[in-house]
Coordinates of C-alpha atoms in Angstrom, one line a residue:
X1 CA -114.9 48.0 -7.2
X2 CA -114.1 44.2 -6.4
X3 CA -110.6 43.0 -6.9
X4 CA -110.6 39.1 -6.8
X5 CA -107.5 37.0 -8.1
X6 CA -108.9 33.7 -9.3
X7 CA -106.1 32.9 -11.8
X8 CA -103.5 30.4 -10.9
X9 CA -99.9 31.2 -11.7
X10 CA -98.6 30.1 -15.2
X11 CA -96.3 27.2 -14.4
X12 CA -93.2 26.5 -16.4
X13 CA -92.7 23.4 -18.3
X14 CA -91.8 20.5 -16.3
X15 CA -88.2 18.9 -16.6
X16 CA -88.0 16.1 -19.0
X17 CA -88.6 12.5 -17.6
X18 CA -85.4 10.8 -16.8
X19 CA -84.2 7.2 -16.0
X20 CA -81.3 6.3 -13.4
X21 CA -79.6 3.1 -12.6
X22 CA -79.3 3.6 -9.0
X23 CA -81.4 5.4 -6.4
X24 CA -78.3 7.1 -5.1
X25 CA -77.9 9.0 -8.5
X26 CA -81.5 10.5 -8.2
X27 CA -80.7 14.3 -7.5
X28 CA -82.7 16.8 -5.4
X29 CA -85.5 18.5 -7.1
X30 CA -84.5 21.6 -9.1
X31 CA -85.9 25.0 -8.6
X32 CA -88.8 26.1 -10.8
X33 CA -90.5 29.4 -11.1
X34 CA -93.9 30.2 -12.3
X35 CA -95.2 33.8 -13.4
X36 CA -98.2 35.1 -11.5
X37 CA -100.9 37.1 -13.4
X38 CA -100.5 39.8 -10.9
X39 CA -96.7 39.9 -11.6
X40 CA -95.0 38.1 -8.8
X41 CA -92.6 35.2 -9.2
X42 CA -93.9 32.1 -7.6
X43 CA -91.4 29.4 -6.4
X44 CA -92.6 25.8 -6.8
X45 CA -92.6 23.4 -3.8
X46 CA -91.6 20.0 -4.9
X47 CA -92.9 16.6 -3.6
X48 CA -92.1 13.1 -4.6
X49 CA -94.5 10.2 -4.9
X50 CA -92.5 6.9 -5.0
X51 CA -93.7 3.5 -6.3
X52 CA -91.0 1.0 -5.0
X53 CA -92.9 -2.2 -4.8
X54 CA -90.3 -3.5 -7.6
X55 CA -86.9 -2.5 -6.0
X56 CA -85.5 -2.9 -9.6
X57 CA -88.0 -0.6 -11.3
X58 CA -88.8 2.2 -9.0
X59 CA -91.2 5.1 -10.3
X60 CA -90.9 8.5 -8.7
X61 CA -93.5 11.2 -9.6
X62 CA -91.9 14.4 -8.8
X63 CA -94.5 17.4 -8.5
X64 CA -93.9 21.2 -8.2
X65 CA -96.9 23.1 -6.9
X66 CA -97.1 26.8 -7.5
X67 CA -99.4 28.9 -5.1
X68 CA -100.0 32.6 -5.3
X69 CA -101.0 34.8 -2.5
X70 CA -104.6 34.1 -3.0
X71 CA -104.0 30.3 -3.0
X72 CA -104.6 30.0 -6.6
X73 CA -102.5 26.9 -7.6
X74 CA -101.0 25.2 -10.7
X75 CA -98.6 22.2 -10.9
X76 CA -96.1 20.2 -13.3
X77 CA -94.7 16.8 -13.0
X78 CA -91.8 14.8 -13.9
X79 CA -91.4 11.0 -13.9
X80 CA -88.0 9.8 -12.6
X81 CA -87.5 6.0 -13.3
X82 CA -84.9 4.1 -11.3
X83 CA -84.1 0.8 -12.9
X84 CA -80.7 -1.1 -12.6
X85 CA -80.0 -2.7 -16.0
X86 CA -76.1 -2.8 -15.7
X87 CA -74.4 -6.0 -14.8
X88 CA -71.7 -6.1 -12.3
X89 CA -68.1 -5.1 -13.6
X90 CA -66.4 -8.5 -13.5
X91 CA -62.6 -8.8 -12.5
X92 CA -60.0 -10.2 -14.9
X93 CA -60.2 -13.8 -15.1
X94 CA -57.2 -15.9 -13.7
X95 CA -54.6 -16.7 -16.3
X96 CA -55.2 -20.0 -18.0
X97 CA -53.0 -22.8 -16.3
X98 CA -51.9 -26.2 -17.1
X99 CA -51.4 -29.0 -14.5
X100 CA -49.9 -32.5 -15.0
X101 CA -52.2 -34.4 -12.8
X102 CA -55.9 -33.9 -11.9
X103 CA -55.0 -34.2 -8.4
X104 CA -53.0 -30.8 -8.8
X105 CA -55.9 -28.8 -9.7
X106 CA -56.8 -26.4 -6.9
X107 CA -60.4 -25.2 -5.7
X108 CA -61.5 -22.2 -7.5
X109 CA -60.3 -19.0 -6.0
X110 CA -62.6 -16.2 -4.6
X111 CA -63.4 -13.3 -7.2
X112 CA -65.1 -10.2 -6.5
X113 CA -67.0 -7.9 -8.9
X114 CA -68.1 -4.3 -8.4
X115 CA -71.7 -3.4 -8.9
X116 CA -72.6 0.0 -10.5
X117 CA -74.8 0.7 -7.5
X118 CA -72.0 0.2 -5.1
X119 CA -72.0 -3.4 -3.7
X120 CA -69.2 -6.0 -4.0
X121 CA -70.5 -9.2 -5.9
X122 CA -68.9 -12.6 -5.0
X123 CA -68.6 -14.7 -8.0
X124 CA -70.2 -18.3 -8.0
X125 CA -67.6 -20.8 -9.7
X126 CA -68.7 -23.8 -11.9
X127 CA -66.4 -26.2 -13.8
X128 CA -67.3 -27.8 -17.1
X129 CA -65.0 -30.9 -17.6
X130 CA -64.0 -32.6 -20.9
X131 CA -62.3 -35.7 -20.0
X132 CA -63.0 -38.0 -22.9
X133 CA -59.0 -38.2 -23.3
X134 CA -57.7 -39.0 -19.8
X135 CA -54.4 -37.7 -20.9
X136 CA -55.6 -34.3 -22.1
X137 CA -58.5 -33.2 -19.8
X138 CA -60.0 -29.5 -20.3
X139 CA -61.8 -27.9 -17.4
X140 CA -63.6 -24.6 -18.1
X141 CA -64.0 -22.7 -14.9
X142 CA -66.5 -20.0 -14.8
X143 CA -67.3 -17.3 -12.3
X144 CA -70.8 -15.6 -12.5
X145 CA -71.5 -12.4 -10.8
X146 CA -75.3 -11.5 -10.2
X147 CA -76.5 -8.3 -8.7
X148 CA -79.9 -7.7 -6.9
X149 CA -81.6 -7.0 -10.1
X150 CA -80.4 -10.3 -11.8
X151 CA -78.0 -8.4 -14.1
X152 CA -75.1 -10.9 -14.6
X153 CA -71.6 -11.0 -15.8
X154 CA -69.0 -13.7 -15.9
X155 CA -65.4 -14.6 -16.5
X156 CA -63.8 -17.9 -17.3
X157 CA -60.4 -19.8 -17.0
X158 CA -59.3 -22.7 -19.0
X159 CA -57.5 -25.4 -16.9
X160 CA -55.6 -28.1 -18.9
X161 CA -54.8 -31.3 -17.2
X162 CA -52.0 -33.0 -19.6
X163 CA -49.4 -35.5 -18.4
X164 CA -46.3 -34.9 -20.4
X165 CA -43.9 -35.9 -17.7
X166 CA -42.0 -39.1 -18.2
X167 CA -41.7 -41.3 -15.1
X168 CA -38.7 -40.4 -12.9
X169 CA -36.3 -43.1 -13.6
X170 CA -34.0 -44.3 -10.9
X171 CA -30.1 -44.0 -11.2
X172 CA -28.8 -46.5 -13.4
X173 CA -26.5 -49.3 -12.1
X174 CA -23.0 -48.2 -12.1
X175 CA -21.1 -49.1 -15.3
X176 CA -19.2 -52.4 -14.7
X177 CA -16.3 -54.3 -16.3
X178 CA -15.9 -58.0 -16.2
X179 CA -12.9 -60.0 -17.4
X180 CA -15.1 -62.8 -19.1
X181 CA -18.6 -63.0 -20.8
X182 CA -19.7 -65.6 -18.4
X183 CA -19.3 -63.3 -15.4
X184 CA -22.1 -61.0 -16.8
X185 CA -25.3 -61.2 -14.6
X186 CA -29.0 -61.3 -15.7
X187 CA -30.6 -57.6 -15.6
X188 CA -31.9 -56.6 -12.2
X189 CA -35.3 -55.2 -11.7
X190 CA -35.5 -51.4 -11.8
X191 CA -38.6 -49.3 -10.8
X192 CA -39.4 -45.6 -11.8
X193 CA -41.9 -43.1 -9.8
X194 CA -44.6 -41.6 -11.9
X195 CA -45.6 -37.8 -11.2
X196 CA -49.3 -38.8 -11.0
X197 CA -48.5 -41.7 -8.5
X198 CA -47.6 -45.3 -8.7
X199 CA -44.5 -47.0 -9.8
X200 CA -43.3 -48.1 -13.3
X201 CA -41.3 -51.5 -13.7
X202 CA -38.6 -50.9 -16.4
X203 CA -38.4 -53.3 -19.2
X204 CA -34.7 -54.2 -19.9
X205 CA -32.9 -55.0 -23.3
X206 CA -29.3 -55.6 -24.1
X207 CA -27.2 -54.3 -27.1
X208 CA -24.1 -56.3 -27.7
X209 CA -20.9 -55.2 -29.7
X210 CA -18.4 -58.1 -29.9
X211 CA -16.5 -56.8 -32.9
X212 CA -13.3 -57.0 -30.7
X213 CA -13.2 -60.2 -28.7
X214 CA -10.9 -58.6 -26.3
X215 CA -13.2 -55.6 -25.8
X216 CA -16.8 -56.5 -25.8
X217 CA -19.4 -53.7 -24.9
X218 CA -23.0 -54.5 -23.7
X219 CA -25.4 -51.6 -23.4
X220 CA -28.2 -52.6 -21.1
X221 CA -31.2 -50.2 -21.1
X222 CA -34.3 -50.2 -18.9
X223 CA -37.3 -48.3 -20.4
X224 CA -40.1 -46.9 -18.1
X225 CA -43.7 -45.9 -19.7
X226 CA -46.6 -44.4 -18.0
X227 CA -50.4 -44.6 -18.9
X228 CA -50.0 -41.6 -21.2
X229 CA -46.9 -43.1 -23.1
X230 CA -44.6 -40.8 -21.5
X231 CA -41.0 -42.7 -21.3
X232 CA -37.8 -42.3 -19.7
X233 CA -34.7 -44.6 -19.7
X234 CA -31.6 -45.4 -18.0
X235 CA -28.5 -47.3 -19.4
X236 CA -25.8 -49.3 -17.9
X237 CA -22.6 -50.1 -19.9
X238 CA -21.1 -53.5 -19.2
X239 CA -17.4 -54.0 -20.5
X240 CA -16.1 -57.4 -21.0
X241 CA -12.4 -57.1 -21.5
X242 CA -9.3 -58.8 -20.6
X243 CA -7.4 -55.7 -19.5
X244 CA -5.2 -57.2 -16.9
X245 CA -1.6 -57.2 -17.6
X246 CA 0.5 -60.2 -16.6
X247 CA 1.7 -60.1 -12.9
X248 CA 5.3 -59.1 -13.4
X249 CA 7.7 -60.2 -10.8
X250 CA 9.5 -57.8 -8.7
X251 CA 12.2 -55.9 -10.5
X252 CA 16.0 -56.5 -9.4
X253 CA 17.0 -54.0 -6.9
X254 CA 18.5 -50.9 -8.3
X255 CA 22.4 -50.8 -8.4
X256 CA 25.3 -48.3 -8.6
X257 CA 28.7 -49.1 -10.0
X258 CA 31.7 -46.5 -10.3
X259 CA 32.7 -48.0 -13.8
X260 CA 30.8 -49.0 -17.0
X261 CA 32.7 -52.4 -17.2
X262 CA 31.2 -53.6 -14.0
X263 CA 27.6 -53.6 -15.3
X264 CA 26.4 -57.5 -15.8
X265 CA 24.1 -58.7 -18.8
X266 CA 20.3 -58.8 -17.9
X267 CA 19.0 -61.8 -16.0
X268 CA 15.8 -63.9 -17.1
X269 CA 12.5 -62.8 -15.5
X270 CA 9.0 -64.6 -15.9
X271 CA 5.3 -63.1 -15.3
X272 CA 2.1 -65.0 -14.7
X273 CA -1.1 -64.2 -16.7
X274 CA -4.7 -63.9 -15.3
X275 CA -5.8 -66.4 -18.3
X276 CA -3.1 -68.9 -17.4
X277 CA 0.6 -69.7 -18.3
X278 CA 3.9 -67.8 -17.9
X279 CA 5.3 -65.0 -20.0
X280 CA 9.1 -64.6 -20.2
X281 CA 10.0 -61.0 -20.2
X282 CA 12.0 -59.2 -23.1
X283 CA 14.9 -57.0 -21.6
X284 CA 16.0 -53.7 -23.1
X285 CA 18.5 -51.2 -21.9
X286 CA 18.1 -47.4 -22.4
X287 CA 21.4 -45.7 -21.7
X288 CA 21.9 -41.9 -20.9
X289 CA 25.6 -41.1 -21.1
X290 CA 25.0 -37.4 -21.8
X291 CA 26.8 -36.8 -18.6
X292 CA 29.9 -38.9 -18.6
X293 CA 30.2 -38.5 -14.7
X294 CA 26.5 -39.8 -14.2
X295 CA 25.6 -42.5 -16.7
X296 CA 22.0 -43.8 -16.2
X297 CA 21.1 -47.3 -17.5
X298 CA 17.3 -48.0 -17.4
X299 CA 17.0 -52.0 -17.8
X300 CA 13.3 -52.9 -18.5
X301 CA 11.7 -56.2 -18.8
X302 CA 8.4 -56.2 -20.7
X303 CA 5.7 -58.9 -20.3
X304 CA 2.8 -59.2 -23.2
X305 CA -0.3 -61.4 -23.1
X306 CA -2.5 -62.5 -26.0
X307 CA -4.6 -59.3 -25.7
X308 CA -1.7 -57.1 -25.8
X309 CA -1.9 -56.3 -22.1
X310 CA 1.5 -55.5 -20.8
X311 CA 3.3 -55.1 -17.8
X312 CA 6.9 -54.2 -17.1
X313 CA 9.5 -54.0 -14.4
X314 CA 12.6 -51.8 -14.5
X315 CA 15.8 -51.6 -12.8
X316 CA 18.1 -48.5 -12.6
X317 CA 21.7 -49.0 -13.1
X318 CA 23.8 -46.0 -12.2
X319 CA 27.5 -45.6 -13.3
X320 CA 28.8 -42.5 -11.4
X321 CA 31.4 -41.0 -9.5
X322 CA 29.7 -39.9 -6.4
X323 CA 32.3 -39.7 -4.0
X324 CA 33.2 -36.1 -2.8
X325 CA 36.8 -35.0 -2.0
X326 CA 38.1 -35.5 1.5
X327 CA 37.9 -31.9 3.0
X328 CA 40.5 -30.6 5.6
X329 CA 39.5 -29.3 9.0
X330 CA 37.8 -26.0 8.9
X331 CA 39.5 -22.9 10.6
X332 CA 38.4 -22.3 14.1
X333 CA 35.5 -20.0 14.7
X334 CA 36.5 -16.3 15.4
X335 CA 35.0 -13.1 16.8
X336 CA 35.8 -9.4 15.8
X337 CA 34.7 -6.2 17.1
X338 CA 34.5 -4.3 13.8
X339 CA 33.8 -5.5 10.3
X340 CA 36.9 -3.9 9.1
X341 CA 39.0 -6.5 11.3
X342 CA 37.8 -9.3 9.4
X343 CA 40.7 -10.9 7.2
X344 CA 40.5 -12.4 3.7
X345 CA 40.0 -16.3 3.5
X346 CA 42.9 -18.4 3.7
X347 CA 43.7 -21.3 1.2
X348 CA 42.4 -24.8 2.0
X349 CA 43.0 -28.0 -0.1
X350 CA 41.0 -31.3 -0.1
X351 CA 42.2 -34.8 -1.6
X352 CA 40.0 -36.6 -4.1
X353 CA 39.1 -40.4 -4.4
X354 CA 40.1 -40.3 -8.1
X355 CA 43.6 -38.7 -7.3
X356 CA 45.0 -35.2 -7.1
X357 CA 44.1 -32.3 -4.7
X358 CA 41.3 -29.9 -4.9
X359 CA 41.8 -26.1 -4.0
X360 CA 38.7 -24.8 -2.1
X361 CA 36.7 -21.9 -3.5
X362 CA 35.7 -19.8 -0.6
X363 CA 32.4 -17.7 -0.3
X364 CA 30.9 -15.7 2.4
X365 CA 27.3 -15.6 3.5
X366 CA 26.8 -12.3 5.6
X367 CA 23.6 -12.0 7.9
X368 CA 23.6 -8.5 8.9
X369 CA 20.2 -8.2 9.9
X370 CA 21.4 -7.1 13.2
X371 CA 24.2 -4.6 12.3
X372 CA 25.6 -5.1 15.8
X373 CA 25.7 -8.9 15.7
X374 CA 26.8 -9.8 12.0
X375 CA 27.4 -13.5 11.3
X376 CA 29.6 -14.3 8.5
X377 CA 29.6 -18.0 7.3
X378 CA 32.7 -18.6 5.4
X379 CA 32.5 -21.7 3.3
X380 CA 35.2 -23.5 1.4
X381 CA 33.8 -25.7 -1.5
X382 CA 35.9 -28.4 -3.0
X383 CA 34.6 -29.8 -6.4
X384 CA 35.9 -32.7 -8.4
X385 CA 35.7 -33.3 -12.2
X386 CA 32.4 -35.0 -11.7
X387 CA 31.0 -32.1 -9.6
X388 CA 31.2 -34.0 -6.4
X389 CA 31.5 -31.4 -3.6
X390 CA 32.3 -31.3 0.0
X391 CA 32.6 -28.2 2.1
X392 CA 33.7 -26.9 5.4
X393 CA 32.7 -23.8 7.2
X394 CA 33.9 -21.2 9.6
X395 CA 31.6 -18.8 11.6
X396 CA 33.0 -15.4 12.0
X397 CA 31.1 -13.1 14.4
X398 CA 31.5 -9.5 14.2
X399 CA 29.9 -8.1 17.5
X400 CA 30.7 -4.6 18.8
X401 CA 30.6 -4.9 22.6
X402 CA 32.9 -2.1 23.5
X403 CA 31.3 1.0 24.9
X404 CA 32.4 4.5 23.7
X405 CA 35.2 6.3 25.7
X406 CA 34.7 9.7 27.1
X407 CA 37.8 11.7 26.7
X408 CA 36.4 14.9 28.2
X409 CA 33.9 14.6 31.0
X410 CA 30.9 17.1 31.1
X411 CA 31.5 20.4 33.1
X412 CA 29.1 22.1 35.7
X413 CA 27.2 25.2 34.8
X414 CA 26.0 28.0 37.1
X415 CA 24.0 30.9 35.7
X416 CA 22.7 34.0 37.1
X417 CA 18.9 33.9 37.4
X418 CA 17.1 35.9 34.7
X419 CA 13.5 35.2 35.9
X420 CA 12.7 33.3 32.6
X421 CA 14.4 30.0 33.5
X422 CA 17.7 30.7 31.7
X423 CA 16.5 28.8 28.9
X424 CA 19.1 29.6 26.3
X425 CA 22.1 29.1 28.4
X426 CA 20.8 25.8 29.7
X427 CA 19.9 24.5 26.2
X428 CA 23.2 25.6 24.7
X429 CA 24.8 23.6 27.6
X430 CA 22.6 20.5 26.9
X431 CA 23.3 21.0 23.1
X432 CA 27.0 20.9 23.8
X433 CA 26.5 17.7 26.1
X434 CA 27.9 19.8 28.9
X435 CA 31.3 20.1 26.9
X436 CA 31.8 16.3 26.9
X437 CA 33.8 14.4 24.2
X438 CA 33.6 10.8 23.4
X439 CA 35.0 8.4 20.8
X440 CA 33.9 4.8 19.6
X441 CA 35.9 2.0 18.3
X442 CA 33.5 1.3 15.4
X443 CA 30.9 3.7 14.7
X444 CA 29.5 7.3 15.3
X445 CA 28.1 8.2 18.7
X446 CA 24.7 9.5 19.6
X447 CA 24.4 11.9 22.7
X448 CA 21.2 11.8 25.0
X449 CA 20.7 13.4 28.4
X450 CA 18.0 12.9 31.3
X451 CA 17.4 16.7 31.5
X452 CA 13.9 17.3 33.2
X453 CA 13.5 21.1 33.1
X454 CA 15.0 24.0 34.7
X455 CA 14.1 25.6 38.0
X456 CA 14.1 29.3 38.6
X457 CA 14.5 29.3 42.2
X458 CA 17.5 29.0 44.8
X459 CA 17.3 25.2 45.0
X460 CA 20.5 23.0 45.0
X461 CA 22.3 22.4 41.6
X462 CA 20.7 19.5 39.6
X463 CA 22.7 16.8 38.0
X464 CA 22.1 15.9 34.4
X465 CA 23.5 12.6 33.0
X466 CA 25.1 12.7 29.5
X467 CA 24.9 9.3 27.9
X468 CA 27.1 8.6 24.9
X469 CA 25.5 5.5 22.7
X470 CA 27.3 3.9 19.8
X471 CA 25.3 2.1 17.1
X472 CA 25.2 -1.1 18.9
X473 CA 23.7 0.3 22.1
X474 CA 26.9 0.3 23.9
X475 CA 26.9 3.4 26.3
X476 CA 29.2 5.4 28.5
X477 CA 28.1 8.3 30.9
X478 CA 29.3 11.5 32.3
X479 CA 27.6 13.6 34.9
X480 CA 27.5 17.4 35.5
X481 CA 25.2 19.8 37.2
X482 CA 23.5 23.1 36.4
X483 CA 22.5 25.8 39.1
X484 CA 20.6 28.8 38.6
X485 CA 21.8 31.3 41.1
X486 CA 20.3 34.6 42.4
X487 CA 22.9 37.0 44.2
X488 CA 21.3 40.2 43.2
X489 CA 19.5 42.4 45.7
X490 CA 16.0 43.8 44.8
X491 CA 15.8 47.3 43.5
X492 CA 14.0 50.1 45.4
X493 CA 11.9 51.9 42.6
X494 CA 10.1 54.3 44.9
X495 CA 11.7 54.9 48.5
X496 CA 9.4 55.1 51.7
X497 CA 7.9 58.6 52.5
X498 CA 7.8 60.3 55.8
X499 CA 4.4 61.0 57.2
X500 CA 3.3 63.6 59.6
X501 CA -0.3 63.5 61.1
X502 CA -2.2 65.7 63.6
X503 CA -2.7 64.2 66.9
X504 CA -6.2 62.6 67.3
X505 CA -5.6 61.7 71.0
X506 CA -5.7 57.9 70.2
X507 CA -2.3 57.3 68.8
X508 CA -3.6 57.7 65.2
X509 CA -3.4 54.0 65.0
X510 CA -5.4 53.7 61.7
X511 CA -3.0 56.1 59.8
X512 CA -0.1 54.4 61.3
X513 CA -1.4 50.9 60.3
X514 CA -2.1 52.0 56.9
X515 CA 1.4 53.6 56.6
X516 CA 3.1 50.4 57.7
X517 CA 1.0 48.2 55.6
X518 CA 1.9 50.2 52.5
X519 CA 5.7 50.0 53.4
X520 CA 5.6 53.7 53.7
X521 CA 4.5 54.1 50.0
X522 CA 7.7 52.2 49.0
X523 CA 7.8 50.1 45.7
X524 CA 10.6 47.5 45.0
X525 CA 11.3 44.9 42.1
X526 CA 13.5 41.6 41.6
X527 CA 14.4 40.0 38.3
X528 CA 14.2 36.5 39.6
X529 CA 11.3 36.2 42.1
X530 CA 8.6 37.8 44.2
X531 CA 9.3 40.2 47.0
X532 CA 8.3 40.0 50.7
X533 CA 8.4 43.3 52.8
X534 CA 9.2 43.6 56.5
X535 CA 9.8 46.6 58.9
X536 CA 11.4 47.1 62.2
X537 CA 8.6 49.2 63.8
X538 CA 8.2 48.6 67.5
X539 CA 6.6 51.8 69.1
X540 CA 6.5 55.7 68.8
X541 CA 8.9 57.7 70.9
X542 CA 6.9 59.7 73.3
X543 CA 6.7 63.5 72.9
X544 CA 4.3 66.0 74.5
X545 CA 0.9 64.8 75.2
X546 CA -0.1 62.0 72.9
X547 CA 2.5 62.9 70.2
X548 CA 5.5 61.0 69.2
X549 CA 7.5 59.6 66.1
X550 CA 9.1 56.4 64.9
X551 CA 11.9 56.1 62.2
X552 CA 11.0 52.8 60.4
X553 CA 13.2 50.7 58.2
X554 CA 11.3 48.9 55.4
X555 CA 13.2 45.8 54.0
X556 CA 12.2 44.1 50.5
X557 CA 13.6 40.5 50.6
X558 CA 13.6 38.2 47.5
X559 CA 13.1 34.4 47.3
X560 CA 16.8 33.8 47.7
X561 CA 17.3 36.1 50.8
X562 CA 18.8 39.0 48.8
X563 CA 17.4 42.2 50.4
X564 CA 17.3 46.0 50.3
X565 CA 15.9 48.6 52.7
X566 CA 14.4 52.1 52.6
X567 CA 13.7 54.3 55.7
X568 CA 10.9 57.0 56.6
X569 CA 9.5 58.6 59.8
X570 CA 5.9 58.6 61.2
X571 CA 5.3 61.7 63.3
X572 CA 2.3 62.7 65.4
X573 CA 2.3 66.4 66.0
X574 CA 0.0 68.8 68.0
X575 CA -0.3 72.3 66.5
X576 CA -3.8 73.1 67.5
X577 CA -4.9 75.2 70.6
X578 CA -7.2 73.8 73.2
X579 CA -10.8 74.8 72.6
X580 CA -11.7 77.4 75.3
X581 CA -15.1 77.3 77.1
X582 CA -17.5 80.3 77.0
X583 CA -16.6 83.1 79.2
X584 CA -18.7 83.8 82.4
X585 CA -21.1 86.6 81.8
X586 CA -20.0 90.4 82.4
X587 CA -21.1 91.5 85.9
X588 CA -21.1 94.7 87.9
X589 CA -20.5 95.4 91.5
X590 CA -20.7 98.3 93.8
X591 CA -17.6 97.7 95.5
X592 CA -14.3 96.4 94.6
X593 CA -14.5 94.0 97.5
X594 CA -17.5 92.4 96.2
X595 CA -15.3 91.1 93.2
X596 CA -15.0 87.3 93.8
X597 CA -12.0 85.4 93.1
X598 CA -11.8 84.0 89.6
X599 CA -13.8 80.7 89.1
X600 CA -12.1 77.7 87.5
X601 CA -12.8 77.3 83.6
X602 CA -11.5 74.3 81.4
X603 CA -10.9 73.9 77.9
X604 CA -10.8 70.5 75.6
X605 CA -7.5 69.6 73.8
X606 CA -7.5 67.6 70.4
X607 CA -4.7 65.7 71.9
X608 CA -7.0 64.6 74.8
X609 CA -7.3 66.0 78.5
X610 CA -8.9 69.2 79.8

């Protein structure tokens, strides 16, 4: 039996032919599976055959080959076309613009388009110009974007060059006024500058309004026209008018009279006119006698020429009683300590030029900014029937320069130390100003002191100065002292205790020192200060062996030297027997005579020695 597989796998249908714009869009080969007659799945192996002589029309033949285990093969193919037919995506065109002059048109800006296959395409700019009308030029600026396969796109901008700006006219000559028509000069030459270059000479024209021969108006206008008929103008107003009033003479000097009957008639005055001749003034009086004590006469001379230009001068004539009453001498200036001492104003009289006497009206101006130095300006005013016044003044000074009087001096204070600074007692003493009493001639009194804090030791008394100050800072002082004393002995809270120790042969020095250092166990306290312990120990009295005793006085002394004592005894005793040596061994002799005398034995004692 021969089994020979000569049948190729059954290939699947090839993928449909496709077209892409860019080579980068071509995907990898998809996986295809064939069915083998002997039952296996055969995965195709893909290969690409590329024709890219024309980079803008690339043909790729993609073939899948299916080979079974016996090298039987079958194939399917797909044609992939890569052809770029899409134009670059052009950017938005620049906005249309308008310029006044062709010289203002800028060079084309750089624009960039994006190509579908990823490249940046820089536009090529070209201008199409319509300039048949030199005053209205149209430029169509086009940017063309061409990719590598000659696909193109474009955008355009319209640039309009239209001169609509009139020449910039110069400032018009200042308006002027002349007195006579013959004084008016010919028009001066004015030039304007054009926005597109060059200068424009103005053409002048005059419009004359001589309806009023005394006020002729000439409007002189310069017109500036450029090549595109844009125009601007400036104008000057020339006024020809006789506006000069006659030159009036100096007015008579103002005068004053006491009575109306003294006023003379008006004198004759003449003025000179700019157009020739003299003009006699017309006089008139305006009388203001509303106030019979101050009559004002305004005497005016008016001068009028042919064009009704007028000038005038005036003289003021015053009829008034302006003489104040003759005042008496003012009272002499005075000074008082207190405001309550200032008397009421006395009566003063003045004499008037029109007869009679004037009783003065007094008034006080009080400057009490400084309550301790009050200034009263007392003024008497004398007023006649026409309100002419005169015054005299007196200065009254109220100045408190007297110090308070201390009627009871401050008293010393001495308090027993309480260990806390005796604050309450001292504060009460301070608050009561040490018992001092003072009085002032004008005002209440404020007490202060220089207390600097209490001490709680046995120092000397400390002085405190109490100052009585009145409202004007005048002061009086009294001095007293405070002292905190301590005359109380400390208190023995626990007395010293006797101590008996067994002899150690060395004087029991450690036990003795500890007993002395701890004051025999005594404890004392003091209300005011710390305690210092002392004792009178010198040595032990000798007894048998190394024993002995001492009666010691322990003294507790406070910071102020107050002291108290407690007494105890330190005793070294010997109550222990000597420590005997071992006895000699028992012996036996034949004869009594052989018994030797006793040998010497020694024992040790706790108090020392053998």
